[in-house]
Every structure is written in C-alpha cells, then in structure tokens.
Backbone as JSON, one array per atom type, in Angstrom:
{
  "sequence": "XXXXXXXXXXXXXXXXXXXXXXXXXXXXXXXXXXXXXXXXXXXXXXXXXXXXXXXXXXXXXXXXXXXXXXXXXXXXXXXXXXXXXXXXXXXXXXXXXXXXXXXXXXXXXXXXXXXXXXXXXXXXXXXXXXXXXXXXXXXXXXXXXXXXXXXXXXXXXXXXXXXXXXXXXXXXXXXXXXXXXXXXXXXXXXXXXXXXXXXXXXXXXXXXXXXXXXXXXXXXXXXXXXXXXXXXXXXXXXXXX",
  "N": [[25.87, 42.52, -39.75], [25.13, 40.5, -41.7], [26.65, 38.82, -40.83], [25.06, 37.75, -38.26], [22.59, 37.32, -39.3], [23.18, 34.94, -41.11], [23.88, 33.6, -38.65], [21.89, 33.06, -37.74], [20.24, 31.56, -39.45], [21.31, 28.9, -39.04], [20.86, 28.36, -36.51], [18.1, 27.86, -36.86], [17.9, 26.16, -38.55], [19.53, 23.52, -37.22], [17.48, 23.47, -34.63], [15.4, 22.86, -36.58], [16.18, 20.18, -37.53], [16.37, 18.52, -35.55], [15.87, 15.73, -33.02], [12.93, 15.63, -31.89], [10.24, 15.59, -29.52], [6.69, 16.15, -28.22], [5.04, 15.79, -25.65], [2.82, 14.59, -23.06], [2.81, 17.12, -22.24], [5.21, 18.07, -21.43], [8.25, 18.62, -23.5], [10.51, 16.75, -25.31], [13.83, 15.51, -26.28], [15.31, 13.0, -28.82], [17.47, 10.23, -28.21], [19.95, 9.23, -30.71], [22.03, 7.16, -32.61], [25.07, 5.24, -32.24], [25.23, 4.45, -28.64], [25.7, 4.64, -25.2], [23.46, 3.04, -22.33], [24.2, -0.02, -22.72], [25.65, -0.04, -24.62], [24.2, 0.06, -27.57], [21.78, 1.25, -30.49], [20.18, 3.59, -30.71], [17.12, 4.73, -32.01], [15.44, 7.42, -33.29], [12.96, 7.24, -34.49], [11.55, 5.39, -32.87], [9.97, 5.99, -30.99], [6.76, 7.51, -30.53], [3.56, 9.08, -30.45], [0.24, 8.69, -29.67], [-3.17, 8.49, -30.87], [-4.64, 9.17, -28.55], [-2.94, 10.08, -27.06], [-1.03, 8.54, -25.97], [2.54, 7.33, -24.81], [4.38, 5.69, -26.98], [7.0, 3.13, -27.07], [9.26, 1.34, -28.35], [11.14, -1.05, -29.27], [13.17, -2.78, -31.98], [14.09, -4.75, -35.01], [15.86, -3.24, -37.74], [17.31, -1.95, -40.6], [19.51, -4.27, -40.17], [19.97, -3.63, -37.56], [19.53, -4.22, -33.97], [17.05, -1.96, -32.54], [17.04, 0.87, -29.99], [15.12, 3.19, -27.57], [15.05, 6.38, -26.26], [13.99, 8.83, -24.23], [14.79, 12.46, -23.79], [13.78, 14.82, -21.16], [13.45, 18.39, -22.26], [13.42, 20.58, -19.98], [15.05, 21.06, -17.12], [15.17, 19.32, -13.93], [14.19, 19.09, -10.41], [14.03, 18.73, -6.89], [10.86, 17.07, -5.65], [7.73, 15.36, -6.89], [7.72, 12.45, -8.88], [5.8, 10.75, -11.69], [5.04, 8.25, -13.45], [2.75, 6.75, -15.4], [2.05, 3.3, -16.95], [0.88, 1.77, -19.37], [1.01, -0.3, -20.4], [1.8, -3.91, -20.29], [4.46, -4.51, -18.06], [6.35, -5.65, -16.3], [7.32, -7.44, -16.76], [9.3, -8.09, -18.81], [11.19, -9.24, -21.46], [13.98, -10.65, -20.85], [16.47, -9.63, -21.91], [15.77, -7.08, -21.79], [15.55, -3.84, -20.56], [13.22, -1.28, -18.65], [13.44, 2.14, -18.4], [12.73, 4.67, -16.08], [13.05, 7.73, -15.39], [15.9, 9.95, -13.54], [18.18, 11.83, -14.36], [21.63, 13.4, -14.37], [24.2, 12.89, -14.2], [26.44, 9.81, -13.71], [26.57, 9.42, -11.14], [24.85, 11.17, -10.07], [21.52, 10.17, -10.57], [18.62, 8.92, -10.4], [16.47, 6.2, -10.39], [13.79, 4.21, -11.54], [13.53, 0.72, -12.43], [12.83, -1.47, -14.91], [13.46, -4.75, -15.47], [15.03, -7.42, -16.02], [18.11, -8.49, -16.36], [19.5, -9.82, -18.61], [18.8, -11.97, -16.47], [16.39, -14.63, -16.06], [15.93, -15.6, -13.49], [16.17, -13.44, -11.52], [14.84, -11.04, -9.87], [12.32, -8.61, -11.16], [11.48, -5.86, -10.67], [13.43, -2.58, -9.97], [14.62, -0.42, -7.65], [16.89, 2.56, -7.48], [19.25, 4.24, -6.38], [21.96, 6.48, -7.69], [25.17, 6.65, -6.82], [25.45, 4.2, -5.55], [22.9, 2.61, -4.24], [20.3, 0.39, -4.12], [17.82, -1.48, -4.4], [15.44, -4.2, -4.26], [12.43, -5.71, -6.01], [9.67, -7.6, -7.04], [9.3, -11.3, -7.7], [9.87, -13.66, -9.69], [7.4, -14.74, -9.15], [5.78, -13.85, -8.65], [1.84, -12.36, -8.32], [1.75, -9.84, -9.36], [3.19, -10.34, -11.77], [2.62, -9.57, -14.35], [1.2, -7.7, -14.82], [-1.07, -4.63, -15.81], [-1.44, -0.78, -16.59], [0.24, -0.26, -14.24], [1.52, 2.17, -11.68], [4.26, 4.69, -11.88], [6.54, 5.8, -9.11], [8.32, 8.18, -7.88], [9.36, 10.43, -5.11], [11.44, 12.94, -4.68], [13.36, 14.38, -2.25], [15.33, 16.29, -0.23], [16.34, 14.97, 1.59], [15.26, 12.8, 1.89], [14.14, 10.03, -1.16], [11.47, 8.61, -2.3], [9.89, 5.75, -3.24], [7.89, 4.43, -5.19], [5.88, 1.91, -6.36], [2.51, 0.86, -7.5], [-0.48, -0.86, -8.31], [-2.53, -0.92, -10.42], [-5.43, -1.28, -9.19], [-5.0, 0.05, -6.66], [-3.42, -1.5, -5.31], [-0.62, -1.32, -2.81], [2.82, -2.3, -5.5], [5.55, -2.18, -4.72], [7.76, -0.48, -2.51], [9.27, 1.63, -1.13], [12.04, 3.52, 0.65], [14.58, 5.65, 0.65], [16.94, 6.94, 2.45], [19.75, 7.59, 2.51], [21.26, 10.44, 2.5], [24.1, 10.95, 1.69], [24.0, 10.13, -1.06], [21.18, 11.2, -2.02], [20.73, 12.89, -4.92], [21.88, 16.57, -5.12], [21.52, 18.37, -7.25], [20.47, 19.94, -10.17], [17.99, 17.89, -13.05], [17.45, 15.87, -15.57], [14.41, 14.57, -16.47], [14.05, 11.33, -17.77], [13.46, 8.45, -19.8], [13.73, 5.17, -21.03], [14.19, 2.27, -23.56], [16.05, -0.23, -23.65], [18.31, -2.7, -24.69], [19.95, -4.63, -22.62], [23.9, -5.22, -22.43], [23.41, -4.63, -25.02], [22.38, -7.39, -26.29], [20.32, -9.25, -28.49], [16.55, -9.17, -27.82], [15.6, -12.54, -25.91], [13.64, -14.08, -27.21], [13.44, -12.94, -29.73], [11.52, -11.33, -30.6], [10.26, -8.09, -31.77], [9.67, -5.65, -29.26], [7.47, -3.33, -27.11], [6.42, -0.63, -25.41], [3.56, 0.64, -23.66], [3.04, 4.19, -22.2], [1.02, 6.16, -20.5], [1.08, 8.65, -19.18], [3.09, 10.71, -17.93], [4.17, 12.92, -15.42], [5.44, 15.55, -13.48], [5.52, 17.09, -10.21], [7.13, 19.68, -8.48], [8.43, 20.72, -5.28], [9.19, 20.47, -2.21], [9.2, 18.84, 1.13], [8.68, 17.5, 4.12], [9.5, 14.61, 5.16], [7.47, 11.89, 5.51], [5.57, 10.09, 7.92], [6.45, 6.6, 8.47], [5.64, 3.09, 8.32], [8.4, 1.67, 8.84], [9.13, -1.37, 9.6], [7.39, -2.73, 7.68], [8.27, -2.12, 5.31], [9.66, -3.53, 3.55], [8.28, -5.84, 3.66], [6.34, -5.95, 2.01], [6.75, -7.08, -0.87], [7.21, -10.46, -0.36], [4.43, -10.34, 0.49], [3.19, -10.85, -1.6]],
  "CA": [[24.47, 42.18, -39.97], [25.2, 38.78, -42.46], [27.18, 37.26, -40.24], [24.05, 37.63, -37.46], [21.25, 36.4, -40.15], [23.59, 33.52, -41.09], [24.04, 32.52, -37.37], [20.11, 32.87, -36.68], [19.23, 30.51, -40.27], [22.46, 28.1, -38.66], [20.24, 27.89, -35.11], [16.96, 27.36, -37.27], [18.39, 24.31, -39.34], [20.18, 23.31, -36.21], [16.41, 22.97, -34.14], [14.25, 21.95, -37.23], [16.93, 18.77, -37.7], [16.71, 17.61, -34.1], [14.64, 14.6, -32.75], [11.92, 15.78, -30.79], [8.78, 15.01, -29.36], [5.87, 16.97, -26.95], [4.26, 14.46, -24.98], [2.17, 14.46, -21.56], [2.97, 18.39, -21.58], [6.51, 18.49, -21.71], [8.93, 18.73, -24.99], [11.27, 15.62, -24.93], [14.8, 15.0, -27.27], [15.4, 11.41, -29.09], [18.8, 9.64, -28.66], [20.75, 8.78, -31.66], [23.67, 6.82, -32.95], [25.36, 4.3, -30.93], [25.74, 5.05, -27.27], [25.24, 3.49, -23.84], [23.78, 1.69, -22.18], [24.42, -0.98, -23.01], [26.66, 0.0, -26.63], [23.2, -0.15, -28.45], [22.06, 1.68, -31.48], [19.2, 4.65, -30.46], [16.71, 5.35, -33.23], [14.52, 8.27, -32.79], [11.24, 6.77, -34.7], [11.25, 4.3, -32.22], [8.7, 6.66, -30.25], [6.17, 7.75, -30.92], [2.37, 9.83, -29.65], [-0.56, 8.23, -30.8], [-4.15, 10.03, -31.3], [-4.96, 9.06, -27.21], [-1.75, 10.78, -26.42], [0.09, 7.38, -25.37], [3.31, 7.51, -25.95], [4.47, 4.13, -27.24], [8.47, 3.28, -26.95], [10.18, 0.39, -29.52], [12.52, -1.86, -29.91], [12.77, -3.12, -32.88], [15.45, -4.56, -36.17], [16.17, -2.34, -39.1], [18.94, -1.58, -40.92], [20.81, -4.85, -39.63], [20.42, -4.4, -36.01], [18.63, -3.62, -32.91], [17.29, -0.38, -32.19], [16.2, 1.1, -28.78], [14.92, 4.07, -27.98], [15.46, 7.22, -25.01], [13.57, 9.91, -24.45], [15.18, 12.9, -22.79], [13.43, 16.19, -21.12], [14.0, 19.48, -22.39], [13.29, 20.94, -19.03], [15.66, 20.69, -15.95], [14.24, 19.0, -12.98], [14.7, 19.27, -9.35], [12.96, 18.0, -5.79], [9.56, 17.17, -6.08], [7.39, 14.11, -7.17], [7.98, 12.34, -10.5], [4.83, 9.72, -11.72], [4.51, 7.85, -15.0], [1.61, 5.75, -15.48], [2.4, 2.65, -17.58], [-0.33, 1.23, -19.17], [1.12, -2.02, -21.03], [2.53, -4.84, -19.13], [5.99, -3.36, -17.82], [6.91, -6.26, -15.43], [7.62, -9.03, -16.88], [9.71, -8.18, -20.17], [12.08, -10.01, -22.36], [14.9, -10.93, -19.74], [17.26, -8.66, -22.1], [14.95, -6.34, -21.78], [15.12, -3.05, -19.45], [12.49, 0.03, -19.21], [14.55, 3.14, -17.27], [12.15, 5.76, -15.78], [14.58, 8.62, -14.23], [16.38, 11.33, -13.93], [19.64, 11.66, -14.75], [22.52, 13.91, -14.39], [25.72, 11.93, -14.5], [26.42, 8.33, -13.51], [26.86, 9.4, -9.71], [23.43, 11.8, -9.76], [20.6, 9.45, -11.18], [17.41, 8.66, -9.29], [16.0, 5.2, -11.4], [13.18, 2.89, -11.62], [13.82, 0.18, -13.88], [12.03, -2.84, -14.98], [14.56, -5.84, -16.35], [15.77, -8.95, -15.62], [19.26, -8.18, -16.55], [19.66, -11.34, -18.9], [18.93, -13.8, -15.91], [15.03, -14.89, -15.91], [15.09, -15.88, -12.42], [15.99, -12.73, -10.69], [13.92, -9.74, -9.71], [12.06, -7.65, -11.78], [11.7, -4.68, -10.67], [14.91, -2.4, -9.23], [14.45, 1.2, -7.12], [18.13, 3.2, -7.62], [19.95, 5.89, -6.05], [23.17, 5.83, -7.61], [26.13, 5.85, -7.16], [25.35, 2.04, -5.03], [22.04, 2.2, -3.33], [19.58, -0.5, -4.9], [16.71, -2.43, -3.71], [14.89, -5.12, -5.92], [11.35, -6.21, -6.12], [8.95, -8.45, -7.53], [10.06, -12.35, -8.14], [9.09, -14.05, -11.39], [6.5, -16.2, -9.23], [4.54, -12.47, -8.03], [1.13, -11.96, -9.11], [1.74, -8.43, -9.93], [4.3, -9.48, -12.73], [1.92, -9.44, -16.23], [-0.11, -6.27, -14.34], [-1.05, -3.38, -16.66], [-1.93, 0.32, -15.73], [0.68, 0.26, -13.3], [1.74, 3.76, -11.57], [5.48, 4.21, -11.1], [6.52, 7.6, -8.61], [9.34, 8.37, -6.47], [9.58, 11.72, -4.42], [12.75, 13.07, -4.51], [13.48, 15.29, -1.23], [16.73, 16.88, 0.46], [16.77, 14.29, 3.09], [15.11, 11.68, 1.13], [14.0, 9.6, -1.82], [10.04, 7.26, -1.53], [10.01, 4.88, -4.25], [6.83, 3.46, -5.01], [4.73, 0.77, -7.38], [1.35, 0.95, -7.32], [-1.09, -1.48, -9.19], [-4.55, -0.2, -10.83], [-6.71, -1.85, -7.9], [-4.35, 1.02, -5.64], [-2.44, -1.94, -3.97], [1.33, -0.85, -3.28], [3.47, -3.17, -5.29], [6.83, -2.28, -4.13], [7.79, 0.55, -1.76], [11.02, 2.2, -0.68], [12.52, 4.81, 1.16], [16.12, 5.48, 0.67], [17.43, 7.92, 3.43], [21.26, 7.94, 2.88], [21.56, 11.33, 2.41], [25.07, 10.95, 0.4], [24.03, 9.6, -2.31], [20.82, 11.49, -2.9], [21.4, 14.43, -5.84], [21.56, 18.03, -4.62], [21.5, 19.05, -8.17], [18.94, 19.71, -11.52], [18.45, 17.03, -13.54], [16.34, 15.48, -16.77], [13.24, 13.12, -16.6], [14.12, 10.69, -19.01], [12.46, 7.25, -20.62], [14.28, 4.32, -22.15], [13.3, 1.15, -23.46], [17.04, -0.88, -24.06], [18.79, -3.99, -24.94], [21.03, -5.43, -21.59], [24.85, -4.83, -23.22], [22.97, -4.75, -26.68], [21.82, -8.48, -26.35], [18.85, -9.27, -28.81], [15.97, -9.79, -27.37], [16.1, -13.97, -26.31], [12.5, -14.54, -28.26], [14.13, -12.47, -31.17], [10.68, -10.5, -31.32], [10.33, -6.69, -31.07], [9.39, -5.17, -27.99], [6.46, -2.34, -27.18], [5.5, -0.41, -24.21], [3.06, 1.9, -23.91], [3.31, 4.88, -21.2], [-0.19, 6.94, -20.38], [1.61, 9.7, -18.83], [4.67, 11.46, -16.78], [3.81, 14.38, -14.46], [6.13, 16.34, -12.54], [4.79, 18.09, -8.78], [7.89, 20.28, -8.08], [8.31, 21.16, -4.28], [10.4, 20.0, -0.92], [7.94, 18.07, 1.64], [9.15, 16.72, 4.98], [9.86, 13.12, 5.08], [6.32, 11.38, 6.34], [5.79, 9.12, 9.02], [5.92, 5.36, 7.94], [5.77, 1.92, 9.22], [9.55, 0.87, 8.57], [9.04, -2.73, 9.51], [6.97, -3.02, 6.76], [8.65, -1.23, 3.51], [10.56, -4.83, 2.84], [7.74, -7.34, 3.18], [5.36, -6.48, 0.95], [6.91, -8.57, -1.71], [6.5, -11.43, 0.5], [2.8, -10.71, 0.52], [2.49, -10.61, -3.59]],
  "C": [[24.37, 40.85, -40.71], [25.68, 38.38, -41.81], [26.02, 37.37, -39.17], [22.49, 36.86, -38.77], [22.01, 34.86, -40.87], [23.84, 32.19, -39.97], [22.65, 32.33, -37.35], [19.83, 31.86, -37.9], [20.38, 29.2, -39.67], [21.24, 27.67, -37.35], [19.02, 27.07, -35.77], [17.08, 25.91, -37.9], [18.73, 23.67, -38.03], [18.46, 22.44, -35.27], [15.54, 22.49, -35.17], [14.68, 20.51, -37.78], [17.06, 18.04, -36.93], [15.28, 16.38, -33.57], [14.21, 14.96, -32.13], [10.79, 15.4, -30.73], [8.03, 16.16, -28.4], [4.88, 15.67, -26.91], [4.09, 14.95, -23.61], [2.38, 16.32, -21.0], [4.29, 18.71, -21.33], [7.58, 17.7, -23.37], [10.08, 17.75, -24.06], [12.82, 15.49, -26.65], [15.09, 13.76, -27.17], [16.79, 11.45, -29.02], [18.91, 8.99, -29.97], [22.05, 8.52, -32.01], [23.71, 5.5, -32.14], [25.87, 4.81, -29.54], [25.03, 3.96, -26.15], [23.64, 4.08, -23.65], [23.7, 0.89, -23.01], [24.97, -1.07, -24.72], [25.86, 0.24, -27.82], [22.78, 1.12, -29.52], [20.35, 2.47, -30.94], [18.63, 4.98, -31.66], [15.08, 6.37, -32.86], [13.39, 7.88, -33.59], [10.98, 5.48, -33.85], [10.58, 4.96, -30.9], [7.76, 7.14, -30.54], [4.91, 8.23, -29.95], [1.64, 9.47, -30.75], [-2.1, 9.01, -30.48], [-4.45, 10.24, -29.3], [-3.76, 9.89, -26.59], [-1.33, 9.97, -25.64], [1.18, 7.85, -25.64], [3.84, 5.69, -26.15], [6.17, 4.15, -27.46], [8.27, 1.8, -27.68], [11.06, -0.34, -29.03], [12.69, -3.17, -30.9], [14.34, -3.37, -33.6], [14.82, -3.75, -37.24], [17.47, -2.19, -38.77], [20.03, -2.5, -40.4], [20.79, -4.89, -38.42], [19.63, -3.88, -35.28], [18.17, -2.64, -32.73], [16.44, -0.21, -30.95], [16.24, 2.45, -28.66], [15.19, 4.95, -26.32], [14.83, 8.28, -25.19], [14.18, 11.07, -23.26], [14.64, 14.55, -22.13], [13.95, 17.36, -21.52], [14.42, 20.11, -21.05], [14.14, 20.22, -17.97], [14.54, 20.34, -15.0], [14.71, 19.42, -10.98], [13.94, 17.98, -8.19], [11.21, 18.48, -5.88], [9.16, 15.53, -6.52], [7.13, 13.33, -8.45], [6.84, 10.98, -10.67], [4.62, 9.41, -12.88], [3.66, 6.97, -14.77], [1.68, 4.68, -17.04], [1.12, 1.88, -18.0], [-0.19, -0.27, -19.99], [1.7, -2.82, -19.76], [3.88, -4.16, -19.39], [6.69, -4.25, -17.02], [7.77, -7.49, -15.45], [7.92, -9.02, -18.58], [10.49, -8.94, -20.26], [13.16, -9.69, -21.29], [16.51, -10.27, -19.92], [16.9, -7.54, -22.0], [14.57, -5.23, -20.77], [14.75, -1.08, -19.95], [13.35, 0.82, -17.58], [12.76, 4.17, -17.21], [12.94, 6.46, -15.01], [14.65, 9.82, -14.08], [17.51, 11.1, -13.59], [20.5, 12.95, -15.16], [23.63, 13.73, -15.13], [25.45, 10.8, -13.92], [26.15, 8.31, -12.22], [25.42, 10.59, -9.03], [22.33, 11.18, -10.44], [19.61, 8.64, -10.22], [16.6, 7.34, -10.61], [14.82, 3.86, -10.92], [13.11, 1.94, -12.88], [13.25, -1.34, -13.85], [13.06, -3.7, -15.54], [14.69, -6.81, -15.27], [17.3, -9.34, -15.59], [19.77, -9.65, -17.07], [19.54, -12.5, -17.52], [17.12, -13.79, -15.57], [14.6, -15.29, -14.23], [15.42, -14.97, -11.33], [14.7, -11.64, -10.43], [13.54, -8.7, -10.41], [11.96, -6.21, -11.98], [12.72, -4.08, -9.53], [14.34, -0.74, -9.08], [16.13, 1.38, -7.16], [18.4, 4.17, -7.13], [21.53, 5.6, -6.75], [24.21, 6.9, -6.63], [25.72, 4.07, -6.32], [24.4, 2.01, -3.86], [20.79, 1.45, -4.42], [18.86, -1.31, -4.09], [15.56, -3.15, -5.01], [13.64, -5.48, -5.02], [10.97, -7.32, -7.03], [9.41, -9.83, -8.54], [9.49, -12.82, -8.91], [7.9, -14.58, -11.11], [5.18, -14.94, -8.52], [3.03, -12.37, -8.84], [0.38, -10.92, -9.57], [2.72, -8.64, -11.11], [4.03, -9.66, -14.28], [0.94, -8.2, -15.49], [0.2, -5.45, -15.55], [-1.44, -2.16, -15.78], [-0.87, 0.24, -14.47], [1.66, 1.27, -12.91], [3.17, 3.25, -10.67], [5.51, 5.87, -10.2], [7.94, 7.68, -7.79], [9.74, 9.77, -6.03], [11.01, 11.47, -4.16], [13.06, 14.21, -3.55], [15.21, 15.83, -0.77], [17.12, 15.79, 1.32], [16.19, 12.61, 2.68], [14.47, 11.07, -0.21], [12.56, 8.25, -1.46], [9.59, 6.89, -2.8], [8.77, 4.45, -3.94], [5.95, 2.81, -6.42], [3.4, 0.48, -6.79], [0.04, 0.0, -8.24], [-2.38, -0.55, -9.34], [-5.49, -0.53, -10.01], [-5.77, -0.93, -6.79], [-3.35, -0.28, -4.74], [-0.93, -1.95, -4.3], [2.0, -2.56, -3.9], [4.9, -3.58, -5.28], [7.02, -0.69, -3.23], [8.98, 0.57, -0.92], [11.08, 3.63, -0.33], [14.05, 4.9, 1.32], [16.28, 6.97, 1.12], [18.99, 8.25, 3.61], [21.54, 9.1, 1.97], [22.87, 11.7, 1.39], [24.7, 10.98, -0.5], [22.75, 10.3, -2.98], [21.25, 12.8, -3.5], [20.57, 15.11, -5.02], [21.75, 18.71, -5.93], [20.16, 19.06, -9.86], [19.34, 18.57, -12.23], [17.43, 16.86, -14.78], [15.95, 14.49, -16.64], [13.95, 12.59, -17.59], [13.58, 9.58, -18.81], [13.65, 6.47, -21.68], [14.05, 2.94, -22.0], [15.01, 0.34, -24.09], [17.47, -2.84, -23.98], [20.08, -4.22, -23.68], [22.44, -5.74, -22.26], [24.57, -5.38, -24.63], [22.88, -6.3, -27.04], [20.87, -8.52, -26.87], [17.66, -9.67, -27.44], [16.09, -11.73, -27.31], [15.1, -14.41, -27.03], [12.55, -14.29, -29.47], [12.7, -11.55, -31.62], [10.53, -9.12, -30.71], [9.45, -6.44, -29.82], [8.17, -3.33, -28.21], [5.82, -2.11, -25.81], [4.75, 0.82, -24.51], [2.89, 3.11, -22.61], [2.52, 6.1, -21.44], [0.28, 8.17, -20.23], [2.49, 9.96, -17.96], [3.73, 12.57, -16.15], [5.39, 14.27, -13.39], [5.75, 17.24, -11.52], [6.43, 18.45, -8.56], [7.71, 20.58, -6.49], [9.35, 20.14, -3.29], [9.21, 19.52, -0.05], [8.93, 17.64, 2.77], [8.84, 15.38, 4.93], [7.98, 12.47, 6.34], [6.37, 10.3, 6.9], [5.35, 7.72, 8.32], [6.26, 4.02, 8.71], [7.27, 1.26, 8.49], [9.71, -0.57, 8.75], [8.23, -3.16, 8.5], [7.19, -3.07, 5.1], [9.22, -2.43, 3.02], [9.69, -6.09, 2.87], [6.73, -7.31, 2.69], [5.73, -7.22, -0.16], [6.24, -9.68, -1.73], [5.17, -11.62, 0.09], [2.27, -10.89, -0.43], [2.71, -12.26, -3.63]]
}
C-alpha cells in the first residue's frame, strides 16, 4: 500500500513539473534543453495563449543564447485533414528563420510545411515535405503573397495521398501540392507539432527576436478518396503570384 501511494505522489510531481499548454482544443508538451533541429536551445515560456486564444511562438536571447520554441501534441494523429491558420506574417521571416507545421513520427514518417529561407535570402520560402526525400518549394522573395497575414496552411493526409495547400485571406490558393508517391507517405500515428527555430542554431541575421502568432490548428480525422484535379496546373501557380 506505501509503495502504491508513493508511486501515485511520484506520477503527480512527475505531470505538475512538465511543460504544457491547452490551446485551440488540444493539450500540447514544450521542448526543453538543447536538442535538434538545428542543436538549438528549446525554452518552454517561449509560447504562450493570450486572452483571444492566439497562441504566440518566440524566439528570443536569455540566459546567453538563443531560445526557440516546439510545441508537441498530446494526442496521436492519423489520416485526415490538418489546418492552422496563421495570422502574423509567416512568409517572409528572418532568412535563419524556420516555422515547422507537422506531424512527426521519426525522421522517415514526417508530413511538413515549413516557412524558411534556410540561411540563403534568395531562395524559396515556402517548402511542402514528405520525408524521407519528397519536397516541393514555393513562393520567391519577389511574390506578392510573401508579407501576407491570415494565411491558412492544410494538408490532407490520405493512404494513397498527401494535398498540400496555402491559402491567402482573399481565398486565393498560394501554393498547392499533391504528393502521390505512395512510399514515402506514413502508414502510421503521429503528433501535430509547431516550431518556431534557428537554421543549425544561427542567430537571427538582424539579431532581433522573432514572433509569430497562430489563430488556430484543427484536426478533421477520416480517409477521403483522392479528388479530381487539374495536374497541369498544381506547379504554375507560383508563376502567377
């Protein structure tokens, strides 16, 4: 009987010491310490829910050095349609500077939309992911979707495929993907996650902190047959921005 009421006050310390958050309707855990990507130093007050129920993500110095922040679902995920609605500018950050929207397994199951520049200012801002090595890039520094606010990220994740899409607040698509190689997408559960990081822990190059703010996540669970689309088209809307 003591050793059972010493394990149950062991669990209670255990969850009232952990970084968490509840945001948009699901309970979320903060990274801490140093860990990847990019080697950087995770500090769990570098999120935050403000009275509107934003949530607002960091990156910021203290303590000597960078800190960036990760938010990771309690809740397993599966197939179904994943949608955050971003409501700061998200397109056109600091060129060390990359926001992850995901889900993530392992290195070789991870479904990713990610905003960065990957230290070089004159590539492409925004990047759709399947990993292990399917990638398609969007919007070029000279787009005039890339200081937009309010814009809606989503990508349906199916058995047979994956439909990436960017959406501006006036509804016009501003990137759109369909990745159909079956290998590579996950057949397994996984966790939404949110991170706002430093490119292999590179300051920002302006040296000033960083702030996005992100309206809401939703999760539609379900399987959907693959819908009919104009494939000569999914690669030149760019072009048309």
């Amino acid at each position: 009987m003591r050793k059972s009421i010493f394990i149950l006050i062991g669990i209670i310390l255990l969850i009232s010491n952990a970084s968490a958050i509840s945001w948009s309707g699901y309970d979320w855990t903060l990274k801490s310490g140093i860990k990847g990507p990019g080697s950087n130093y995770w500090n769990p007050n570098n999120a935050y829910v403000d009275s509107d129920g934003k949530l607002h993500l960091e990156i910021n110095y203290t303590d000597g050095h960078w800190n960036c922040v990760e938010l990771d679902s309690v809740k397993n995920f599966k197939y179904g349609k994943y949608t955050w609605i971003v409501s700061s500018q998200s397109l056109n950050l600091d060129k060390n500077v990359v926001l992850g929207l995901f889900t993530y397994t392992d290195d070789n199951h991870e479904i990713d939309i990610e905003s960065g520049q990957w230290g070089d200012s004159s590539s492409d801002h925004l990047h759709f992911t399947c990993q292990p090595d399917q990638t398609v890039t969007f919007l070029s520094p000279t787009s005039s979707y890339v200081n937009a606010t309010d814009v809606t990220y989503t990508f349906d994740w199916q058995p047979t495929y994956i439909h990436y899409t960017a959406t501006a607040s006036d509804g016009k698509t501003i990137a759109n993907w369909y990745c159909t190689d079956t290998k590579n997408i996950p057949k397994m559960k996984a966790k939404a996650m949110i991170n706002l990081w430093l490119q292999h822990g590179v300051p920002p190059s302006n040296g000033k902190p960083v702030e996005v703010i992100i309206s809401s996540f939703h999760a539609s669970p379900g399987k959907h047959k693959i819908p009919h689309r104009p494939v000569i088209f999914a690669f030149l809307i760019e072009s048309l921005n």
